[in-house]
Coordinates of C-alpha atoms and ligand atoms in Angstrom, one line a residue:
X1 CA -22.5 0.2 -19.1
X2 CA -25.1 2.7 -18.2
X3 CA -23.9 5.9 -16.5
X4 CA -23.7 5.4 -12.7
X5 CA -26.2 8.1 -12.0
X6 CA -28.0 6.4 -9.2
X7 CA -24.7 5.6 -7.5
X8 CA -23.7 9.2 -7.8
X9 CA -27.0 10.4 -6.4
X10 CA -26.7 8.1 -3.4
X11 CA -23.0 8.9 -2.8
X12 CA -23.8 12.6 -2.8
X13 CA -26.7 11.9 -0.3
X14 CA -24.4 9.7 1.8
X15 CA -22.0 12.6 2.4
X16 CA -24.4 14.2 4.7
X17 CA -24.9 11.2 7.0
X18 CA -21.7 9.1 6.7
X19 CA -18.1 10.6 6.6
X20 CA -17.0 10.3 3.0
X21 CA -20.1 8.3 2.3
X22 CA -18.4 5.0 3.3
X23 CA -18.3 2.8 6.3
X24 CA -14.7 1.8 5.7
X25 CA -12.2 4.0 3.8
X26 CA -11.0 1.5 1.3
X27 CA -14.4 1.6 -0.3
X28 CA -14.1 5.2 -1.3
X29 CA -12.4 5.9 -4.6
X30 CA -10.0 8.4 -3.0
X31 CA -6.9 6.9 -4.6
X32 CA -8.4 6.5 -8.1
X33 CA -11.0 9.3 -8.3
X34 CA -14.6 8.9 -9.2
X35 CA -17.6 7.6 -7.4
X36 CA -17.9 4.1 -5.9
X37 CA -20.7 1.9 -7.1
X38 CA -23.6 1.4 -4.7
X39 CA -24.2 -2.3 -4.8
X40 CA -27.6 -4.0 -5.1
X41 CA -27.0 -7.7 -5.5
X42 CA -24.4 -10.4 -6.2
X43 CA -24.5 -13.9 -7.5
X44 CA -21.5 -16.1 -7.8
X45 CA -18.6 -14.1 -9.4
X46 CA -20.8 -11.1 -10.4
X47 CA -22.1 -8.1 -8.6
X48 CA -24.7 -5.6 -9.8
X49 CA -24.9 -2.0 -8.9
X50 CA -28.1 0.1 -8.4
X51 CA -27.8 1.5 -11.9
X52 CA -28.1 -2.1 -13.2
X53 CA -24.5 -2.5 -14.3
X54 CA -23.0 -5.9 -13.8
X55 CA -19.3 -6.5 -13.0
X56 CA -17.0 -9.5 -12.7
X57 CA -16.0 -9.1 -9.0
X58 CA -12.4 -9.4 -8.0
X59 CA -12.9 -7.8 -4.6
X60 CA -15.1 -10.5 -3.1
X61 CA -15.8 -8.3 -0.1
X62 CA -12.0 -8.2 0.4
X63 CA -11.8 -11.9 0.9
X64 CA -14.9 -13.4 2.7
X65 CA -16.8 -14.3 -0.5
X66 CA -14.6 -17.2 -1.3
X67 CA -17.5 -19.3 -2.5
X68 CA -19.0 -16.5 -4.5
X69 CA -21.9 -14.2 -3.7
X70 CA -25.1 -15.6 -2.3
X71 CA -24.0 -19.2 -2.4
X72 CA -27.3 -21.2 -2.2
X73 CA -26.0 -23.4 0.6
X74 CA -24.8 -20.5 2.7
X75 CA -28.0 -18.5 2.1
X76 CA -30.1 -21.5 3.1
X77 CA -28.3 -22.3 6.4
X78 CA -28.1 -18.6 7.3
X79 CA -31.8 -18.1 6.8
X80 CA -32.6 -21.2 8.7
X81 CA -30.5 -20.2 11.7
X82 CA -31.7 -16.6 11.6
X83 CA -35.3 -17.8 11.7
X84 CA -34.5 -19.4 15.1
X85 CA -33.2 -16.0 16.3
X86 CA -30.0 -14.3 15.3
X87 CA -28.6 -13.8 18.7
X88 CA -28.9 -15.1 22.3
X89 CA -25.8 -13.9 24.1
X90 CA -25.5 -17.5 25.2
X91 CA -23.5 -20.5 24.0
X92 CA -24.8 -22.4 20.9
X93 CA -23.7 -25.4 18.8
X94 CA -22.6 -23.6 15.6
X95 CA -19.7 -21.8 17.3
X96 CA -18.4 -25.1 18.7
X97 CA -18.6 -26.7 15.4
X98 CA -16.8 -23.8 13.8
X99 CA -14.0 -23.9 16.4
X100 CA -13.6 -27.6 15.9
X101 CA -13.3 -27.1 12.1
X102 CA -10.6 -24.5 12.6
X103 CA -8.7 -26.7 15.1
X104 CA -9.0 -29.7 12.7
X105 CA -7.5 -27.6 9.8
X106 CA -4.7 -25.6 11.5
X107 CA -2.5 -27.8 13.8
X108 CA -1.0 -25.0 16.0
X109 CA -4.5 -24.0 17.0
X110 CA -5.7 -25.8 20.1
X111 CA -8.2 -23.3 21.3
X112 CA -10.2 -20.6 19.6
X113 CA -11.9 -17.4 20.8
X114 CA -14.4 -15.7 18.5
X115 CA -14.7 -12.0 18.0
X116 CA -16.4 -9.8 15.4
X117 CA -13.6 -8.3 13.4
X118 CA -10.0 -9.0 12.5
X119 CA -9.0 -5.8 14.4
X120 CA -10.5 -7.3 17.5
X121 CA -8.8 -10.6 16.9
X122 CA -5.4 -8.9 16.7
X123 CA -6.1 -6.7 19.7
X124 CA -6.8 -9.9 21.7
X125 CA -3.7 -11.6 20.4
X126 CA -1.5 -8.7 21.6
X127 CA -3.1 -8.6 25.0
X128 CA -2.6 -12.4 25.3
X129 CA 1.0 -12.2 24.2
X130 CA 1.8 -9.4 26.7
X131 CA 0.0 -11.3 29.5
X132 CA 1.8 -14.6 28.6
X133 CA 5.3 -13.0 28.5
X134 CA 4.9 -10.2 31.1
X135 CA 6.5 -7.9 28.4
X136 CA 5.3 -4.9 26.5
X137 CA 7.1 -4.4 23.2
X138 CA 5.4 -5.6 19.9
X139 CA 7.4 -5.9 16.7
X140 CA 5.5 -5.3 13.5
X141 CA 6.6 -4.9 9.9
X142 CA 6.2 -1.8 7.7
X143 CA 3.4 -2.3 5.2
X144 CA 1.7 -5.0 7.2
X145 CA -1.9 -4.2 8.1
X146 CA -3.4 -5.7 11.3
X147 CA -6.6 -3.7 11.6
X148 CA -7.2 -0.2 12.9
X149 CA -6.2 -0.6 16.5
X150 CA -4.1 2.3 17.9
X151 CA -0.9 0.6 18.6
X152 CA -0.5 -1.0 15.2
X153 CA -1.6 1.9 13.0
X154 CA 2.0 2.7 12.1
X155 CA 3.1 2.1 8.5
X156 CA 0.1 0.0 8.1
X157 CA -0.2 -0.7 4.4
X158 CA -3.1 -0.3 2.0
X159 CA -5.7 1.8 3.7
X160 CA -3.4 4.3 5.1
X161 CA -0.9 4.0 2.3
X162 CA -3.7 4.7 -0.2
X163 CA -4.6 7.8 1.7
X164 CA -0.8 8.7 2.1
X165 CA -0.9 8.9 5.9
X166 CA 2.1 7.5 7.6
X167 CA 0.2 7.4 10.9
X168 CA -3.2 8.5 12.0
X169 CA -4.1 11.6 14.1
X170 CA -6.0 10.6 17.2
X171 CA -3.5 7.9 18.1
X172 CA -1.7 9.1 21.2
X173 CA 2.1 8.8 21.0
X174 CA 2.0 6.6 24.1
X175 CA 0.0 4.1 22.3
X176 CA 2.7 3.4 19.7
X177 CA 5.8 3.7 21.8
X178 CA 5.6 0.0 22.6
X179 CA 5.5 -0.8 18.9
X180 CA 8.7 -1.3 16.9
X181 CA 8.4 -1.1 13.2
X182 CA 10.9 -3.1 11.1
X183 CA 11.2 -3.3 7.3
X184 CA 9.5 -6.4 5.9
X185 CA 11.7 -9.1 4.5
X186 CA 14.8 -7.8 6.3
X187 CA 16.2 -10.4 8.6
X188 CA 19.2 -8.3 9.5
X189 CA 17.1 -5.4 10.8
X190 CA 15.0 -7.9 12.8
X191 CA 18.1 -9.4 14.3
X192 CA 19.3 -5.9 15.4
X193 CA 16.0 -5.2 17.0
X194 CA 16.2 -8.5 19.0
X195 CA 19.8 -7.7 20.0
X196 CA 18.8 -4.4 21.3
X197 CA 15.5 -5.2 23.1
X198 CA 15.8 -8.9 23.6
X199 CA 13.9 -9.6 26.8
X200 CA 11.4 -6.8 26.4
X201 CA 9.7 -8.1 23.3
X202 CA 6.4 -9.8 23.9
X203 CA 5.6 -10.7 20.3
X204 CA 6.4 -10.4 16.7
X205 CA 3.3 -10.0 14.6
X206 CA 3.3 -10.5 10.9
X207 CA 0.9 -11.0 8.1
X208 CA 1.6 -14.6 7.3
X209 CA 2.3 -13.4 3.8
X210 CA 2.0 -9.6 3.3
X211 CA -1.0 -8.8 1.1
X212 CA -2.0 -5.3 2.3
X213 CA 0.8 -3.5 0.5
X214 CA 0.1 -5.5 -2.5
X215 CA 1.1 -9.2 -2.4
X216 CA 4.6 -9.6 -1.0
X217 CA 5.4 -13.1 0.2
X218 CA 8.1 -13.5 2.9
X219 CA 11.4 -14.8 1.8
X220 CA 12.4 -18.2 3.4
X221 CA 15.3 -16.5 5.1
X222 CA 13.1 -13.8 6.6
X223 CA 10.4 -16.3 7.8
X224 CA 13.1 -18.5 9.3
X225 CA 14.8 -15.6 11.1
X226 CA 11.5 -14.4 12.4
X227 CA 10.5 -17.7 14.0
X228 CA 14.1 -18.4 15.2
X229 CA 14.7 -15.0 16.8
X230 CA 11.4 -14.9 18.5
X231 CA 11.9 -18.4 19.9
X232 CA 15.4 -17.7 21.0
X233 CA 14.4 -14.5 22.9
X234 CA 11.2 -15.8 24.4
X235 CA 8.8 -13.7 22.3
X236 CA 5.6 -15.1 20.8
X237 CA 5.0 -15.3 17.1
X238 CA 1.6 -14.0 16.0
X239 CA 0.7 -15.0 12.5
X240 CA -2.0 -12.7 11.2
X241 CA -4.0 -14.9 8.7
X242 CA -7.0 -12.7 8.6
X243 CA -6.6 -12.4 4.8
X244 CA -4.7 -15.6 3.9
X245 CA -6.5 -17.9 6.4
X246 CA -8.6 -20.6 4.7
X247 CA -8.0 -18.8 1.4
X248 CA -4.6 -19.8 0.2
X249 CA -5.1 -23.4 1.4
X250 CA -7.4 -25.3 3.6
X251 CA -5.1 -24.3 6.5
X252 CA -4.1 -20.9 5.1
X253 CA -0.5 -19.7 4.6
X254 CA 0.5 -21.8 7.6
X255 CA -0.7 -24.9 5.9
X256 CA 0.8 -23.9 2.6
X257 CA 4.3 -22.7 3.6
X258 CA 5.1 -22.3 7.3
X259 CA 3.8 -25.7 8.5
X260 CA 5.6 -27.7 5.9
X261 CA 8.8 -25.7 6.7
X262 CA 8.4 -26.6 10.4
X263 CA 7.6 -23.1 11.6
X264 CA 5.1 -23.0 14.5
X265 CA 3.3 -19.8 15.5
X266 CA 2.1 -19.4 19.1
X267 CA -1.1 -17.4 18.1
X268 CA -2.9 -16.9 14.9
X269 CA -5.6 -14.5 13.9
X270 CA -8.4 -15.2 11.4
X271 CA -11.2 -13.2 9.9
X272 CA -12.6 -12.6 6.4
X273 CA -13.2 -16.2 5.1
X274 CA -14.2 -17.6 8.5
X275 CA -17.3 -15.4 8.6
X276 CA -18.5 -16.3 5.1
X277 CA -19.5 -12.7 4.6
X278 CA -20.7 -12.0 8.2
X279 CA -18.8 -10.1 10.9
X280 CA -16.8 -12.9 12.5
X281 CA -13.1 -13.3 13.3
X282 CA -11.0 -15.3 15.8
X283 CA -7.8 -15.6 17.6
X284 CA -6.5 -19.1 18.1
X285 CA -3.3 -20.9 19.3
X286 CA -1.5 -22.7 22.0
X287 CA -3.8 -24.0 24.8
X288 CA -1.7 -22.6 27.6
X289 CA -1.7 -19.1 26.1
X290 CA -5.3 -19.2 25.0
X291 CA -6.5 -20.3 28.4
X292 CA -5.2 -17.2 29.9
X293 CA -8.4 -15.7 28.6
X294 CA -11.3 -15.2 31.0
X295 CA -13.1 -17.2 32.3
X296 CA -10.3 -19.8 32.4
X297 CA -7.6 -17.1 33.0
X298 CA -7.2 -13.5 34.1
X299 CA -7.0 -11.8 30.7
X300 CA -10.3 -10.0 30.1
X301 CA -11.9 -10.2 26.7
X302 CA -15.5 -10.1 25.7
X303 CA -18.1 -9.3 23.1
X304 CA -21.9 -9.0 23.0
X305 CA -22.2 -10.4 19.5
X306 CA -19.0 -12.6 19.6
X307 CA -19.6 -16.0 18.0
X308 CA -23.0 -14.8 16.7
X309 CA -25.0 -17.8 15.5
X310 CA -25.8 -16.5 12.1
X311 CA -22.1 -15.5 11.5
X312 CA -21.0 -18.8 12.8
X313 CA -23.2 -20.8 10.5
X314 CA -22.2 -18.7 7.5
X315 CA -18.5 -19.3 8.4
X316 CA -19.0 -23.0 9.1
X317 CA -20.9 -23.6 5.9
X318 CA -18.3 -21.7 3.9
X319 CA -15.5 -23.7 5.4
X320 CA -17.3 -27.0 4.8
X321 CA -17.7 -26.0 1.2
X322 CA -14.0 -25.1 0.9
X323 CA -12.6 -28.5 0.1
X324 CA -9.7 -29.7 -2.1
X325 CA -11.6 -29.0 -5.4
X326 CA -12.3 -25.4 -4.4
X327 CA -8.6 -24.7 -3.6
X328 CA -7.5 -26.4 -6.8
X329 CA -9.9 -24.1 -8.7
X330 CA -8.8 -21.0 -6.9
X331 CA -5.1 -21.8 -7.5
X332 CA -5.5 -22.4 -11.2
X333 CA -7.9 -19.6 -11.7
X334 CA -5.7 -17.0 -10.0
X335 CA -2.8 -18.3 -11.9
X336 CA -4.6 -17.8 -15.2
X337 CA -6.0 -14.4 -14.3
X338 CA -2.6 -13.2 -13.2
X339 CA -1.0 -14.4 -16.5
X340 CA -3.7 -12.7 -18.6
X341 CA -3.2 -9.4 -16.8
X342 CA 0.5 -9.5 -17.1
X343 CA 0.5 -10.4 -20.8
X344 CA -1.9 -7.6 -21.6
X345 CA 0.3 -5.1 -19.7
X346 CA 3.5 -6.4 -21.3
X347 CA 1.9 -6.1 -24.8
X348 CA 1.4 -2.4 -24.1
X349 CA 4.9 -2.0 -22.7
X350 CA 3.6 -1.1 -19.2
X351 CA 6.3 -1.7 -16.5
X352 CA 4.8 -4.0 -13.9
X353 CA 5.4 -6.9 -11.5
X354 CA 3.0 -9.7 -10.9
X355 CA 3.4 -11.2 -7.4
X356 CA 1.7 -14.1 -5.8
X357 CA 1.1 -15.7 -2.5
X358 CA -0.8 -18.9 -3.3
X359 CA -4.0 -17.8 -5.0
X360 CA -3.7 -14.2 -3.9
X361 CA -2.0 -12.0 -6.5
X362 CA -1.4 -8.4 -7.2
X363 CA 0.1 -6.3 -10.0
X364 CA 2.5 -3.6 -9.1
X365 CA 3.0 -0.8 -11.6
X366 CA 6.7 -0.7 -11.1
X367 CA 9.6 -2.3 -13.0
X368 CA 11.4 -3.8 -10.0
X369 CA 10.5 -6.7 -7.8
X370 CA 8.7 -5.7 -4.6
X371 CA 10.2 -7.0 -1.4
X372 CA 8.9 -4.4 1.1
X373 CA 6.7 -1.4 1.7
X374 CA 9.2 1.1 0.1
X375 CA 9.4 -0.9 -3.1
X376 CA 5.6 -1.0 -3.2
X377 CA 5.2 2.7 -2.6
X378 CA 7.5 3.3 -5.7
X379 CA 4.5 2.3 -7.9
X380 CA 3.0 4.5 -10.6
X381 CA -0.3 5.0 -8.9
X382 CA -1.6 7.2 -11.7
X383 CA -1.1 4.4 -14.2
X384 CA -3.0 2.2 -11.8
X385 CA -5.9 4.6 -11.5
X386 CA -6.3 4.7 -15.4
X387 CA -6.1 0.9 -15.5
X388 CA -8.7 0.6 -12.7
X389 CA -11.2 2.9 -14.3
X390 CA -10.9 1.4 -17.7
X391 CA -11.5 -2.1 -16.3
X392 CA -14.5 -0.8 -14.4
X393 CA -16.0 0.7 -17.5
X394 CA -15.6 -2.6 -19.2
X395 CA -17.3 -4.6 -16.5
X396 CA -14.5 -5.7 -14.3
X397 CA -14.3 -4.6 -10.6
X398 CA -10.9 -4.8 -8.9
X399 CA -9.9 -3.2 -5.6
X400 CA -9.7 0.6 -6.0
X401 CA -6.1 0.8 -4.8
X402 CA -2.7 -0.1 -6.2
X403 CA -1.9 -1.7 -2.8
X404 CA -4.4 -4.5 -2.7
X405 CA -4.6 -8.1 -3.8
X406 CA -7.2 -9.4 -6.3
X407 CA -9.6 -12.0 -4.8
X408 CA -11.0 -14.9 -6.9
X409 CA -13.8 -17.2 -5.8
X410 CA -15.0 -20.8 -6.4
X411 CA -17.6 -19.2 -8.7
X412 CA -15.3 -17.5 -11.1
X413 CA -15.5 -19.2 -14.5
X414 CA -14.2 -19.1 -18.1
X415 CA -16.8 -16.5 -19.1
X416 CA -15.4 -14.2 -16.5
X417 CA -11.9 -14.8 -17.7
X418 CA -13.0 -13.8 -21.2
X419 CA -14.6 -10.6 -19.9
X420 CA -11.4 -9.8 -18.1
X421 CA -9.3 -10.6 -21.2
X422 CA -11.4 -8.3 -23.4
X423 CA -11.4 -5.5 -20.8
X424 CA -7.7 -5.7 -20.4
X425 CA -7.1 -4.6 -24.0
X426 CA -8.3 -1.0 -23.4
X427 CA -7.2 -1.1 -19.7
X428 CA -3.6 -1.9 -20.6
X429 CA -3.6 0.9 -23.2
X430 CA -5.0 3.3 -20.6
X431 CA -2.3 2.3 -18.1
X432 CA 0.3 2.9 -20.8
X433 CA -1.2 6.4 -21.3
X434 CA -2.0 5.9 -25.0
Ligands
PLP1 C1 -8.5 -7.2 6.9 C2 -7.3 -7.5 7.8 C3 -7.4 -7.2 9.2 C4 -8.5 -6.5 9.8 O1 -9.7 -7.2 9.8 P1 -11.1 -6.4 10.0 O2 -12.1 -7.4 10.1 O3 -11.2 -5.5 8.8 O4 -11.0 -5.6 11.3 C5 -6.3 -7.6 9.9 N1 -5.3 -8.2 9.4 C6 -5.2 -8.5 8.1 C7 -4.0 -9.2 7.6 C8 -6.2 -8.1 7.2 O5 -6.1 -8.4 5.9

């Protein structure tokens, strides 16, 4: 490792043009201290900063780079499409093919509307749910993140948790008064909310498996109660698969767990993987609800760059590459990586919990199992910060927050695992405070 002088110089410079020098707060090192790396290039599982340091990347742009950085096929198709113009503001074939691919993979999705970010997808899903039911209340779970829209920025997991803000200034009280926050994995609390508000609840929104307070899969009892109560009281279920969609299986968490268990959501939101590294997200679901959208229905929703051709081809190519062999690799790789991390921490006597949701995993610096946001917040974030920096100094880049999942890609290989394994020796010691 060379000193990150150039990154420091640029980060200093960025402070006078961009708040905190970052375009999204999770990229700042607020929770762990220090200066974020300014990135120059990536190839496969590795990224290189402007000081020339190379890292094994377990961030993967927070999910989209499931095939690894600069995958030759993605780069090829993207360049080809961009050469024919990157935007028309008119329909084109790639968005149709992408919509068809999503519908083919995820059975509850009969129609898809493309937008540019997960936040926008969720915003559209809520508007649709309210229009479809004629009701206002939205139930969300503490620690679940659904983007930065006003009404859901209450107890919203990683970003805000990392910055220790319960809510955000600038969100008028009126914007959250139709949001009910319930503890995650607590079917009894959810039942009480439905008993009390029954016919006023438009939708329950949940991360299909929570992964923005660290990885906290739903218990079967909780998932069953959620779908059952919503169905019984005429509320829609919105499964937010922005992180898990097309990552934890070819049909996301729904394909892995909810589908086989017979749980059917009304609407789903997607992002991250479906843009293949470009700004693209989507809301999908039941035909009758989706066709409430303009122009087939009265619910207004629009976007100048929605379904952008370059983003669509990047997403389509990525999904076409994400076949069985890729998911098998992600599963086994994430399993091995998680085991290696846990073994290293155990060896140094560091209290921790390894939790998984398919091939997403995270390591909590706490002795007890994590079922909800309160459990997650009980972590030793100082131990995490020492662990994080030690890994970074030894060529391994993980999300700079104790509340995030690790992301593996199709390109991660045994050499990367060896680098991780070697880096974990000092990192576990650092976490232990030796
Ligand atoms: C990342 C994420 C979002 C927000 O997506 P953006 O594209 O960042 O707006 C919403 N929901 C979940 C579950 C996410 O992980």
